[in-house]
C-alpha angles and dihedrals in degrees: 000000000000111000122195140174114221133189142047122337109285094011103068119148125212116251140171117228111228102170144004091285101007135095143166118228111231098172090119090057102038122038091207142320098263147104092304098054106029097074092064093051126221103254089110089062094067096079092045092050092048090053091052092048089052090050091052095248092143122127132199116245092217112151096340113136114251113216128197106294094235124048118245108311126225088239143355115218125188138198118220126207090006095144117072094214092049091052089052094051093056095040096247130139118253104252119247089211129025113283103219136182138163134249126202111265092223090068088080115114137154123283095254099037120115120267109225119212111228123240111275094020119160108152106041112173142182133224125183107210142176108239124206119206116208114230103188138028102279131201136146097358113197096226145343088266089056087055091068090074090057099055118100093186149292134278141183113253134183107211096203114198139191100211097193090056089045098048108023108033099069129235122057135355090245090079088072094041106046110066117125115284092014095131114054106184135188147334086205142005102230116202116234094249089066097044100067116192104011089193094062106053122131117228133191143173132191128193114207091335098314118114109238105162129035119162149117137247083235090085093058115128093210118022120226094264092051089051093051092047090049094049092049090063091064107032146011114258120205130213109278095027113142126223117194105205103203138271137267122235124293104075119142089244089066097052123105086226105023117220097209119198118266133188108281095035117125123215119203119182143157150166127223111272094359101080134240140275139211127197134174118214112232132191124268118276 
């Protein structure tokens, strides 16, 4: 199932995507896709959606805004250097244990919303990432295999970064990760049964028509279930929490002559089976 949230910022309605430009509104059945509804799962929706499709209650997406497919999470957690080929491109060692950091939850925006450069930016970068959405309260999982029961689904994320804030302003990495609009997410939350092998998904990102990233989740150091199991040993994760699982090579930070993002640039990115995104970079406010 592909779950989406459609409509203006702050007034999104849950929907189920049933075709390339078609969806069924389920806002009368589900208050939202969030911490209150994720623990029960959405398998029960399938029959209701099928009935509505049969009855012709299908709408065209058209120009409707697509919001992030999960309402504001309790936390966004990220894995750094989690692709072997990305570690190589920036001259870093592959970590023996997951390198994790947090990102402000209010960075979350829709997949086609603008990305706003922060004041004082100089090294603005992109990162196509597989995102994992937690489905149940999670703590002290027994194993990575046990983690599978705690995953609501997967999403495309763009982990936008301001590298100067991250590397040169002291303190923690989150300074370079947490500006407004720095986590486009969606277009859909895809349930695990539709994803297939999560360790064999192609990924790509273009900047203003030039291919920058092309990779596969197959080069991950720690797969999504290992990451969730690892995180659960140190903290409690809540339904709706988002885990960004790292990025393949091709970021500006890995270039000999970095082509940092500038206002007017357009990022387009996607992951096999999870959909694609498009964002325009706009100037600071």
